[in-house]
């Protein structure tokens, strides 16, 4: 109806300009007057529609919350009820109305929180159209939040201009309280809103946008504040090119600005930043967030001592605030690192990895530990040392003891650092998880390949990290190497010793004569079994070239000599020509060639058989 109204109004302006058609001037005015009540009806209807959307949203909020609770607690995602689709429709309509973001009940942020949680927990489902739609709505909502965040940041609470140092040092000291209130900060009503928006944006995956908005806006405000003090930023290059007279003029305003910053601005800005860190500390834990928390921990720790020189008056108070915040971040870092155990426990995938290759869980865990030790060992050791009581209280798993170790070298919880103890618990849990996953393979030989692949991968990652290898010493490595040798022997016994059974000479001689039918059957069985092994194990995977070479060499060492000896001893009993070709399918060189095909992950083919 609004679209019909606008052309009518436009038409009236055109006819009003037409002097020759004066009789038609009043007609559009009557049409416009007659449509005014209609416009009022539209406004009322729109208000009713908005009120209806708000009422329906409030009504469906509890249903969505119940559904989200089920999603967050159940291992398997439940079916998506119809009210979820209706809820998404309502949210989309609400966003399209461009309503104010903040209400007394905080309804908008609640809706955004629910949308973010829906998107997060439904992202792995097969409902692609719904997920894409929720993602678009979340993006639109985050844009609104970012705009509101910038708007709030751009309007600091400044009731008066900053007090300039016009009356001398004594007057400036007397006006210190006024200066604090005049800092480009925010009221107690605005700060909770900023924190809530920041928390919601970080939770929704828009941390970088939140940080960017904060840094750009605050930088502009600080630059503006310094300009009001008469200080204009000058770069090193600019200063080097300036004449001394021009540069000298900038020294007094710099002195005034520096005093003002050290007395007021840095301390207040620091508190504002600590509020941001507090908000970060409340977000949901996940293992990939550990390193950002450690970066924050490092920053708070390394800059603590600088307060004494820069901010002597506020040093003690800010030191306590920074220490408290740093402790919260440190505690969260420990919880996150210990959550790696939960990630291992929650991997209940029942489908075996094709070809017995390295399991994704092994890759993730070992690369995570290696990066933590290579890049953050000093920090994380310090965190665990300062908060070891938390780690011990929340860990019920104990490291495995190593059989065969002397009492001196056996793992002793009291003699290890808390961090190394936690690493050992994680490795022990991963080893147990891999053992359980190896039982998913029906072929024992393939389960041994799987354990060798994963054990070797773990071992190589430990040895390639000087930090973690030094911390753990050789105890774990010796035990893992021993396990690998045992798996290797079991693999050879399950595959190749059975093949060598076809070359058994027992039963071939009767009364001093070779029984040809038995001999033919031995050759026939060997050929069939070797064909099957080659075809099957060419599909198996050993990516570690050293392990792959060790396996092939050990196989060749037991199979080729035995086959060459059997061939030399009994091939002459077969009739030359067709009979020999039928039963002697492989020469020793062929066996060696085909062994080199094993563990490539490719379909086995005998086409490369030597003539």
Coordinates of C-alpha atoms in Angstrom, one line a residue:
X1 CA 0.0 0.0 0.0
X2 CA 2.9 2.3 0.7
X3 CA 4.2 1.7 -2.8
X4 CA 0.9 2.9 -4.3
X5 CA 0.9 6.0 -2.1
X6 CA 4.4 7.2 -3.2
X7 CA 3.6 7.4 -7.0
X8 CA 0.4 9.4 -6.2
X9 CA 2.4 11.9 -4.2
X10 CA 5.0 12.2 -7.0
X11 CA 2.2 12.7 -9.5
X12 CA 0.7 15.6 -7.5
X13 CA 4.0 17.4 -7.6
X14 CA 4.3 17.1 -11.3
X15 CA 0.7 18.4 -11.9
X16 CA 1.3 21.2 -9.5
X17 CA 4.1 22.5 -11.7
X18 CA 1.8 22.4 -14.8
X19 CA 0.3 25.9 -15.0
X20 CA -1.9 25.0 -18.0
X21 CA -3.7 22.3 -16.1
X22 CA -4.8 24.3 -13.1
X23 CA -8.0 22.5 -12.7
X24 CA -6.2 19.3 -12.0
X25 CA -4.1 20.8 -9.2
X26 CA -6.6 20.2 -6.4
X27 CA -7.5 16.7 -7.4
X28 CA -4.2 15.1 -6.2
X29 CA -4.4 17.1 -3.0
X30 CA -7.7 15.5 -2.2
X31 CA -6.2 12.1 -3.0
X32 CA -3.4 12.8 -0.7
X33 CA -5.7 13.9 2.1
X34 CA -7.9 10.8 1.6
X35 CA -4.8 8.6 2.0
X36 CA -3.6 10.0 5.2
X37 CA -5.8 7.8 7.4
X38 CA -4.6 4.9 5.3
X39 CA -1.0 5.7 6.1
X40 CA -1.9 5.9 9.8
X41 CA -3.5 2.5 9.5
X42 CA -0.2 1.2 8.0
X43 CA 1.8 2.5 11.0
X44 CA -0.7 1.0 13.4
X45 CA -0.6 -2.3 11.6
X46 CA 3.2 -2.3 11.5
X47 CA 3.3 -1.6 15.3
X48 CA 0.9 -4.5 15.9
X49 CA 3.0 -6.7 13.7
X50 CA 6.2 -5.8 15.6
X51 CA 4.4 -6.4 18.9
X52 CA 3.2 -9.7 17.6
X53 CA 6.7 -10.7 16.5
X54 CA 8.1 -9.7 19.9
X55 CA 5.4 -11.6 21.8
X56 CA 5.8 -14.7 19.6
X57 CA 9.6 -14.6 20.1
X58 CA 9.3 -14.4 23.8
X59 CA 6.9 -17.3 23.7
X60 CA 9.2 -19.5 21.6
X61 CA 12.3 -18.6 23.5
X62 CA 11.8 -21.3 26.1
X63 CA 11.1 -24.0 23.5
X64 CA 14.4 -23.1 21.7
X65 CA 16.3 -23.1 25.0
X66 CA 15.0 -26.6 25.8
X67 CA 16.0 -27.8 22.3
X68 CA 19.5 -26.3 22.6
X69 CA 19.9 -27.9 26.0
X70 CA 19.2 -31.2 24.4
X71 CA 21.6 -30.5 21.6
X72 CA 24.4 -29.6 24.0
X73 CA 23.8 -32.7 26.2
X74 CA 23.0 -35.5 23.8
X75 CA 25.7 -37.3 21.9
X76 CA 23.5 -37.7 18.9
X77 CA 21.6 -34.7 17.5
X78 CA 17.8 -35.0 17.8
X79 CA 15.4 -34.4 15.0
X80 CA 14.8 -30.7 14.3
X81 CA 11.3 -29.8 15.3
X82 CA 9.1 -27.5 13.3
X83 CA 9.2 -24.7 15.8
X84 CA 12.9 -24.2 15.0
X85 CA 12.0 -23.2 11.4
X86 CA 9.3 -20.9 12.7
X87 CA 11.7 -19.4 15.2
X88 CA 14.2 -18.6 12.5
X89 CA 11.4 -16.9 10.4
X90 CA 10.6 -14.7 13.4
X91 CA 14.2 -13.8 14.0
X92 CA 14.7 -12.9 10.4
X93 CA 11.6 -10.7 10.5
X94 CA 12.8 -9.0 13.7
X95 CA 16.2 -8.2 12.1
X96 CA 14.5 -6.8 9.0
X97 CA 12.7 -4.2 11.1
X98 CA 15.9 -2.6 12.3
X99 CA 14.7 -2.3 15.8
X100 CA 16.9 -0.8 18.6
X101 CA 19.3 -3.5 19.7
X102 CA 19.0 -2.9 23.4
X103 CA 15.8 -3.4 25.4
X104 CA 15.3 -3.5 29.1
X105 CA 15.0 -7.3 29.0
X106 CA 18.1 -7.8 26.8
X107 CA 15.9 -9.8 24.4
X108 CA 18.0 -9.1 21.3
X109 CA 21.2 -10.4 22.8
X110 CA 19.4 -13.5 24.0
X111 CA 18.1 -14.1 20.5
X112 CA 21.6 -13.6 19.0
X113 CA 23.0 -16.1 21.6
X114 CA 20.5 -18.7 20.6
X115 CA 21.1 -18.2 16.9
X116 CA 24.9 -18.6 17.5
X117 CA 24.3 -21.8 19.5
X118 CA 21.9 -23.2 16.9
X119 CA 24.5 -22.6 14.2
X120 CA 27.3 -24.1 16.2
X121 CA 25.4 -27.3 17.1
X122 CA 23.6 -27.9 13.8
X123 CA 26.7 -27.3 11.6
X124 CA 27.5 -31.0 11.5
X125 CA 23.9 -32.0 10.6
X126 CA 22.6 -32.7 7.1
X127 CA 20.2 -29.8 7.1
X128 CA 22.3 -27.6 4.8
X129 CA 19.6 -25.1 3.8
X130 CA 18.6 -24.4 7.4
X131 CA 22.2 -24.1 8.5
X132 CA 23.0 -21.7 5.7
X133 CA 20.0 -19.6 6.6
X134 CA 20.9 -19.5 10.3
X135 CA 24.5 -18.6 9.3
X136 CA 23.2 -15.7 7.3
X137 CA 21.0 -14.5 10.1
X138 CA 23.9 -14.8 12.5
X139 CA 26.1 -12.7 10.2
X140 CA 23.4 -10.0 9.9
X141 CA 22.9 -10.0 13.7
X142 CA 26.7 -9.7 14.2
X143 CA 26.8 -6.8 11.8
X144 CA 24.2 -5.0 14.0
X145 CA 26.2 -5.8 17.1
X146 CA 29.4 -4.5 15.6
X147 CA 27.7 -1.3 14.5
X148 CA 26.2 -0.8 18.0
X149 CA 29.6 -1.7 19.5
X150 CA 31.3 1.0 17.4
X151 CA 28.6 3.5 18.2
X152 CA 28.9 3.0 22.0
X153 CA 32.7 3.2 21.7
X154 CA 32.6 6.4 19.7
X155 CA 30.6 8.2 22.4
X156 CA 32.8 8.3 25.5
X157 CA 31.5 9.8 28.7
X158 CA 33.0 13.3 28.6
X159 CA 31.1 15.9 30.6
X160 CA 34.0 18.4 30.6
X161 CA 37.0 19.0 28.5
X162 CA 40.2 17.5 29.8
X163 CA 41.8 19.8 32.3
X164 CA 45.0 21.3 30.8
X165 CA 48.0 21.9 32.9
X166 CA 47.5 25.7 32.9
X167 CA 47.8 26.4 36.6
X168 CA 50.9 24.6 37.4
X169 CA 51.6 21.2 39.0
X170 CA 49.8 22.0 42.2
X171 CA 46.6 22.9 40.5
X172 CA 46.9 19.8 38.3
X173 CA 47.2 17.6 41.4
X174 CA 44.1 19.2 42.9
X175 CA 42.1 18.5 39.8
X176 CA 43.2 14.9 39.6
X177 CA 39.8 13.5 40.4
X178 CA 38.2 15.7 37.7
X179 CA 40.8 14.6 35.2
X180 CA 40.0 10.9 36.0
X181 CA 36.3 11.6 35.4
X182 CA 37.1 13.4 32.2
X183 CA 39.1 10.5 30.7
X184 CA 37.7 9.3 27.4
X185 CA 36.0 6.4 29.1
X186 CA 32.5 5.1 29.5
X187 CA 29.7 5.3 32.1
X188 CA 28.8 2.4 34.3
X189 CA 25.7 2.0 32.1
X190 CA 27.7 1.7 28.9
X191 CA 30.5 -0.7 30.0
X192 CA 28.1 -3.6 30.8
X193 CA 26.7 -3.2 27.3
X194 CA 30.1 -3.2 25.7
X195 CA 31.1 -6.3 27.7
X196 CA 27.9 -8.1 26.7
X197 CA 28.4 -7.3 23.0
X198 CA 32.0 -8.3 23.1
X199 CA 31.2 -11.6 24.8
X200 CA 28.5 -12.4 22.3
X201 CA 30.6 -11.5 19.3
X202 CA 33.5 -13.7 20.6
X203 CA 31.2 -16.6 21.3
X204 CA 29.7 -16.3 17.8
X205 CA 33.1 -16.5 16.2
X206 CA 33.5 -12.8 15.5
X207 CA 36.4 -12.2 17.8
X208 CA 38.6 -10.5 15.2
X209 CA 35.8 -8.1 14.2
X210 CA 35.2 -7.2 17.8
X211 CA 38.9 -6.6 18.4
X212 CA 39.3 -4.6 15.2
X213 CA 36.4 -2.3 16.1
X214 CA 37.7 -1.8 19.6
X215 CA 41.3 -1.0 18.5
X216 CA 40.4 1.3 15.7
X217 CA 37.9 3.3 17.7
X218 CA 40.0 3.6 20.8
X219 CA 43.0 4.6 18.8
X220 CA 41.0 7.4 17.2
X221 CA 39.7 8.6 20.5
X222 CA 43.2 8.6 22.1
X223 CA 44.6 10.5 19.1
X224 CA 41.8 13.0 19.4
X225 CA 42.4 13.3 23.2
X226 CA 46.1 14.0 22.6
X227 CA 45.3 16.5 19.9
X228 CA 43.2 18.4 22.5
X229 CA 46.2 18.5 24.7
X230 CA 48.1 20.2 21.8
X231 CA 50.2 17.2 20.9
X232 CA 50.3 16.0 17.3
X233 CA 51.9 12.7 16.6
X234 CA 55.2 12.9 14.7
X235 CA 56.9 9.9 13.2
X236 CA 60.6 9.2 13.4
X237 CA 61.1 9.9 9.7
X238 CA 59.2 13.2 10.1
X239 CA 61.2 14.3 13.1
X240 CA 64.5 13.6 11.3
X241 CA 63.5 15.8 8.4
X242 CA 62.2 18.7 10.6
X243 CA 64.3 21.7 11.5
X244 CA 65.2 22.0 15.2
X245 CA 63.2 25.1 15.7
X246 CA 60.0 23.4 14.4
X247 CA 60.7 20.2 16.4
X248 CA 61.5 22.2 19.6
X249 CA 58.0 23.7 19.5
X250 CA 56.5 20.2 19.8
X251 CA 58.4 19.4 23.0
X252 CA 56.2 21.3 25.5
X253 CA 53.0 19.8 24.3
X254 CA 54.6 16.4 24.3
X255 CA 55.6 16.8 28.0
X256 CA 52.1 17.9 28.9
X257 CA 50.6 15.0 27.0
X258 CA 53.0 12.5 28.5
X259 CA 52.3 13.6 32.0
X260 CA 48.5 13.5 31.4
X261 CA 48.8 10.0 29.9
X262 CA 50.9 8.5 32.8
X263 CA 48.6 10.1 35.4
X264 CA 45.2 9.3 34.0
X265 CA 44.8 7.8 30.5
X266 CA 47.1 4.7 30.7
X267 CA 45.7 3.5 34.0
X268 CA 42.1 3.9 32.9
X269 CA 42.7 2.4 29.5
X270 CA 44.4 -0.5 31.2
X271 CA 41.3 -1.1 33.3
X272 CA 39.2 -1.0 30.2
X273 CA 41.5 -3.6 28.5
X274 CA 41.3 -5.8 31.7
X275 CA 37.5 -5.7 31.3
X276 CA 38.0 -7.1 27.8
X277 CA 40.3 -9.9 29.2
X278 CA 37.7 -10.7 31.8
X279 CA 35.1 -11.1 29.1
X280 CA 37.4 -13.4 27.1
X281 CA 37.9 -15.5 30.2
X282 CA 34.2 -16.3 30.4
X283 CA 33.9 -17.8 26.9
X284 CA 33.3 -21.4 26.3
X285 CA 36.5 -23.5 26.5
X286 CA 37.9 -25.4 23.5
X287 CA 41.4 -26.8 22.9
X288 CA 42.2 -24.5 19.9
X289 CA 41.8 -21.4 22.2
X290 CA 44.7 -22.4 24.5
X291 CA 47.4 -20.6 22.6
X292 CA 45.5 -17.3 22.6
X293 CA 45.0 -17.6 26.3
X294 CA 48.7 -18.2 26.8
X295 CA 49.5 -15.1 24.6
X296 CA 47.3 -13.0 27.0
X297 CA 48.9 -14.6 30.0
X298 CA 52.3 -13.7 28.7
X299 CA 51.3 -10.1 28.0
X300 CA 49.9 -9.6 31.4
X301 CA 52.9 -11.2 33.1
X302 CA 55.5 -9.4 31.0
X303 CA 54.0 -5.9 31.4
X304 CA 53.3 -6.1 35.1
X305 CA 56.7 -4.7 36.1
X306 CA 56.3 -1.7 33.8
X307 CA 53.6 -0.3 36.0
X308 CA 56.1 0.7 38.7
X309 CA 58.0 3.0 36.4
X310 CA 55.1 4.4 34.4
X311 CA 52.2 4.5 36.9
X312 CA 53.7 4.7 40.4
X313 CA 50.5 6.0 42.0
X314 CA 48.2 3.3 40.5
X315 CA 50.9 0.6 40.3
X316 CA 49.7 -1.4 43.4
X317 CA 46.0 -1.3 42.5
X318 CA 46.6 -2.1 38.9
X319 CA 49.1 -4.8 39.8
X320 CA 46.4 -6.5 41.9
X321 CA 43.9 -6.2 39.1
X322 CA 46.3 -7.6 36.5
X323 CA 47.4 -10.4 38.8
X324 CA 43.8 -11.4 39.4
X325 CA 43.0 -11.3 35.7
X326 CA 46.2 -13.2 34.9
X327 CA 45.3 -15.9 37.4
X328 CA 41.9 -16.3 35.8
X329 CA 43.5 -16.6 32.3
X330 CA 46.0 -19.1 33.7
X331 CA 43.3 -21.2 35.3
X332 CA 41.4 -21.2 32.1
X333 CA 44.5 -22.3 30.1
X334 CA 45.0 -25.3 32.4
X335 CA 41.3 -26.3 32.1
X336 CA 41.6 -26.0 28.3
X337 CA 44.8 -28.1 28.2
X338 CA 43.3 -30.8 30.4
X339 CA 40.2 -30.8 28.1
X340 CA 42.4 -32.5 25.5
X341 CA 41.8 -35.7 27.6
X342 CA 38.0 -35.1 27.1
X343 CA 38.6 -34.7 23.3
X344 CA 40.3 -38.1 23.2
X345 CA 37.6 -39.7 25.3
X346 CA 34.8 -38.3 23.2
X347 CA 36.2 -39.7 19.9
X348 CA 34.0 -42.8 19.7
X349 CA 34.1 -43.2 15.9
X350 CA 33.6 -46.9 15.2
X351 CA 34.8 -46.8 11.5
X352 CA 38.4 -48.0 11.2
X353 CA 40.8 -45.8 9.3
X354 CA 41.3 -47.3 5.8
X355 CA 44.6 -49.1 5.3
X356 CA 45.6 -48.9 9.0
X357 CA 46.9 -45.4 8.5
X358 CA 47.6 -42.8 11.2
X359 CA 44.4 -41.9 12.9
X360 CA 43.3 -38.2 12.7
X361 CA 43.0 -38.2 16.5
X362 CA 46.7 -39.1 16.7
X363 CA 47.7 -36.4 14.3
X364 CA 45.7 -33.7 16.1
X365 CA 46.8 -34.7 19.6
X366 CA 50.5 -35.0 18.8
X367 CA 50.7 -31.8 16.7
X368 CA 48.9 -30.0 19.5
X369 CA 51.3 -31.2 22.1
X370 CA 54.3 -30.5 19.9
X371 CA 53.2 -26.9 19.2
X372 CA 52.4 -26.4 22.9
X373 CA 55.9 -27.5 23.9
X374 CA 57.9 -25.9 21.0
X375 CA 56.2 -22.5 21.2
X376 CA 54.8 -22.2 24.7
X377 CA 56.7 -24.6 27.0
X378 CA 58.1 -21.9 29.3
X379 CA 54.8 -20.2 29.6
X380 CA 52.7 -23.3 30.1
X381 CA 55.2 -24.8 32.6
X382 CA 54.8 -21.5 34.6
X383 CA 51.0 -21.7 34.3
X384 CA 50.9 -25.3 35.5
X385 CA 53.4 -24.6 38.3
X386 CA 51.4 -21.6 39.6
X387 CA 48.0 -23.5 39.3
X388 CA 49.0 -27.1 39.8
X389 CA 46.4 -27.6 42.5
X390 CA 43.7 -27.0 40.0
X391 CA 45.3 -29.5 37.6
X392 CA 45.6 -32.2 40.3
X393 CA 42.1 -31.6 41.5
X394 CA 40.6 -32.1 38.1
X395 CA 42.6 -35.1 36.9
X396 CA 41.7 -38.6 38.0
X397 CA 43.9 -40.4 35.5
X398 CA 47.3 -41.5 36.6
X399 CA 50.2 -42.2 34.2
X400 CA 51.1 -45.7 33.3
X401 CA 54.0 -47.4 34.9
X402 CA 56.7 -48.9 32.7
X403 CA 57.4 -52.6 33.3
X404 CA 61.1 -53.4 33.2
X405 CA 62.2 -49.9 34.3
X406 CA 64.2 -49.6 37.4
X407 CA 62.7 -48.0 40.5
X408 CA 64.9 -45.0 39.8
X409 CA 63.7 -44.4 36.3
X410 CA 60.0 -45.4 36.9
X411 CA 57.6 -42.5 36.5
X412 CA 57.4 -40.7 39.8
X413 CA 54.5 -38.1 39.9
X414 CA 56.3 -36.1 42.6
X415 CA 59.5 -35.8 40.6
X416 CA 57.9 -34.6 37.4
X417 CA 56.6 -31.1 36.7
X418 CA 52.8 -30.8 36.7
X419 CA 52.8 -30.0 33.0
X420 CA 54.9 -33.1 32.0
X421 CA 52.7 -35.2 34.2
X422 CA 49.6 -34.0 32.3
X423 CA 51.4 -34.7 28.9
X424 CA 52.1 -38.2 30.0
X425 CA 48.4 -38.7 31.0
X426 CA 47.3 -37.5 27.6
X427 CA 49.8 -39.8 25.8
X428 CA 48.6 -42.7 28.0
X429 CA 45.0 -42.0 27.3
X430 CA 45.7 -41.7 23.5
X431 CA 47.6 -45.0 23.6
X432 CA 44.6 -46.7 25.2
X433 CA 42.2 -45.1 22.7
X434 CA 44.3 -46.4 19.8
X435 CA 44.4 -49.8 21.3
X436 CA 40.6 -49.9 21.4
X437 CA 40.4 -48.6 17.8
X438 CA 42.8 -51.3 16.6
X439 CA 40.3 -53.9 17.6
X440 CA 37.9 -52.5 14.9
X441 CA 40.1 -54.3 12.3
X442 CA 39.1 -57.9 11.7
X443 CA 42.6 -58.7 10.4
X444 CA 45.1 -59.0 13.3
X445 CA 48.0 -58.2 10.9
X446 CA 46.2 -54.9 9.8
X447 CA 45.6 -54.0 13.5
X448 CA 49.3 -54.4 14.1
X449 CA 50.1 -52.1 11.1
X450 CA 47.7 -49.6 12.5
X451 CA 49.4 -49.6 15.9
X452 CA 52.8 -49.4 14.3
X453 CA 51.8 -46.4 12.2
X454 CA 50.3 -44.5 15.1
X455 CA 53.1 -45.5 17.6
X456 CA 55.8 -44.5 15.1
X457 CA 54.0 -41.2 14.4
X458 CA 53.8 -40.4 18.2
X459 CA 57.5 -41.4 18.6
X460 CA 58.7 -39.2 15.8
X461 CA 56.7 -36.2 17.0
X462 CA 58.2 -36.6 20.5
X463 CA 61.8 -37.0 19.1
X464 CA 61.4 -34.0 16.7
X465 CA 60.5 -31.7 19.6
X466 CA 63.6 -31.1 21.7
X467 CA 61.6 -29.4 24.4
X468 CA 59.1 -32.2 25.0
X469 CA 61.7 -35.0 24.5
X470 CA 64.0 -33.4 27.0
X471 CA 61.2 -33.0 29.5
X472 CA 60.0 -36.6 29.2
X473 CA 63.5 -38.0 29.0
X474 CA 63.7 -41.5 27.3
X475 CA 61.3 -43.5 29.5
X476 CA 58.2 -43.1 27.3
X477 CA 60.3 -43.5 24.1
X478 CA 61.8 -46.8 25.2
X479 CA 58.5 -48.2 26.2
X480 CA 56.9 -47.1 22.9
X481 CA 59.8 -48.5 20.8
X482 CA 59.4 -51.9 22.6
X483 CA 55.7 -51.9 21.8
X484 CA 56.5 -51.3 18.2
X485 CA 58.9 -54.2 18.0
X486 CA 56.2 -56.5 19.5
X487 CA 53.6 -55.3 17.0
X488 CA 56.1 -56.0 14.2
X489 CA 56.7 -59.5 15.4
X490 CA 53.0 -60.2 15.7
X491 CA 52.4 -58.9 12.2
X492 CA 55.1 -61.1 10.7
X493 CA 53.8 -64.1 12.6
X494 CA 50.2 -63.5 11.4
X495 CA 51.1 -63.0 7.7
X496 CA 54.4 -64.3 6.6
X497 CA 55.0 -67.3 8.9
X498 CA 51.7 -68.7 7.6
X499 CA 53.0 -68.2 4.1
X500 CA 56.2 -70.0 4.9
X501 CA 54.1 -73.0 6.1
X502 CA 53.4 -73.6 2.4
X503 CA 57.2 -74.3 2.0
X504 CA 57.3 -76.9 4.8
X505 CA 59.2 -80.0 3.5
X506 CA 57.3 -82.3 5.9
X507 CA 55.3 -84.9 4.0
X508 CA 57.0 -84.2 0.7
X509 CA 59.3 -87.3 0.9
X510 CA 57.8 -90.8 1.2
X511 CA 60.2 -93.7 1.1
X512 CA 62.9 -91.4 -0.1
X513 CA 60.9 -90.1 -3.1
X514 CA 59.3 -86.7 -3.6
X515 CA 55.5 -87.0 -3.9
X516 CA 54.7 -84.8 -6.9
X517 CA 51.0 -84.2 -6.1
X518 CA 51.9 -82.9 -2.6
X519 CA 54.7 -80.8 -4.1
X520 CA 52.3 -79.3 -6.7
X521 CA 49.9 -78.5 -4.0
X522 CA 52.6 -76.7 -1.9
X523 CA 53.5 -74.5 -4.9
X524 CA 49.9 -73.9 -5.7
X525 CA 49.1 -72.9 -2.1
X526 CA 52.1 -70.6 -1.9
X527 CA 51.1 -68.8 -5.2
X528 CA 47.5 -68.3 -4.1
X529 CA 48.5 -67.1 -0.6
X530 CA 51.2 -64.7 -1.9
X531 CA 48.8 -63.3 -4.5
X532 CA 46.2 -62.6 -1.8
X533 CA 48.7 -61.0 0.5
X534 CA 50.1 -58.8 -2.2
X535 CA 46.6 -57.8 -3.4
X536 CA 45.5 -57.0 0.2
X537 CA 48.5 -55.4 1.7
X538 CA 49.3 -53.2 -1.3
X539 CA 46.2 -51.3 -0.1
X540 CA 47.5 -50.9 3.4
X541 CA 49.2 -47.6 4.2
X542 CA 52.6 -46.9 5.9
X543 CA 53.5 -43.3 5.3
X544 CA 56.6 -43.2 7.4
X545 CA 59.3 -44.2 4.9
X546 CA 61.6 -45.5 7.5
X547 CA 59.0 -47.8 8.9
X548 CA 57.9 -48.8 5.4
X549 CA 61.5 -49.8 4.5
X550 CA 62.0 -51.7 7.8
X551 CA 58.9 -53.8 7.2
X552 CA 59.8 -54.6 3.6
X553 CA 63.4 -55.5 4.5
X554 CA 62.3 -57.8 7.4
X555 CA 59.7 -59.5 5.1
X556 CA 62.3 -60.0 2.4
X557 CA 64.7 -61.4 4.9
X558 CA 62.5 -64.2 6.0
X559 CA 60.5 -65.0 2.7
X560 CA 63.0 -64.8 -0.1
X561 CA 65.8 -67.1 1.3
X562 CA 63.2 -69.7 2.3
X563 CA 61.5 -69.6 -1.1
X564 CA 64.9 -69.6 -3.0
X565 CA 66.0 -72.7 -1.0
X566 CA 62.6 -74.5 -1.6
X567 CA 62.7 -73.7 -5.3
X568 CA 66.3 -74.9 -5.7
X569 CA 65.6 -78.1 -3.9
X570 CA 62.3 -79.1 -5.5
X571 CA 61.8 -77.3 -8.8
X572 CA 63.7 -80.1 -10.6
X573 CA 61.0 -82.6 -9.7
X574 CA 58.5 -80.8 -11.9
X575 CA 58.4 -81.6 -15.6
X576 CA 60.1 -78.8 -17.6
X577 CA 58.0 -76.6 -19.8
X578 CA 54.2 -76.3 -19.2
X579 CA 54.2 -78.0 -15.8
X580 CA 57.0 -75.8 -14.5
X581 CA 55.2 -72.6 -15.7
X582 CA 51.9 -73.7 -14.1
X583 CA 53.3 -74.3 -10.6
X584 CA 56.4 -72.1 -10.4
X585 CA 54.7 -68.7 -10.8
X586 CA 57.3 -66.6 -9.1
X587 CA 61.1 -66.3 -9.2
X588 CA 62.8 -64.9 -6.0
X589 CA 63.4 -61.6 -7.9
X590 CA 59.6 -61.4 -8.5
X591 CA 58.9 -61.9 -4.8
X592 CA 61.2 -59.1 -4.0
X593 CA 59.6 -56.8 -6.5
X594 CA 56.1 -57.5 -5.2
X595 CA 57.2 -57.0 -1.6
X596 CA 58.2 -53.5 -2.6
X597 CA 54.6 -52.9 -3.6
X598 CA 53.3 -53.4 -0.1
X599 CA 52.0 -50.5 2.1
X600 CA 51.7 -48.0 -0.7
X601 CA 48.0 -47.7 -0.4
X602 CA 47.6 -48.6 -4.1
X603 CA 45.7 -51.4 -5.7
X604 CA 48.0 -54.4 -5.9
X605 CA 48.9 -55.6 -9.4
X606 CA 51.1 -58.4 -10.7
X607 CA 51.6 -56.7 -14.0
X608 CA 55.1 -55.7 -13.0
X609 CA 56.2 -59.3 -12.6
X610 CA 59.6 -59.9 -14.1
X611 CA 59.9 -62.2 -17.1

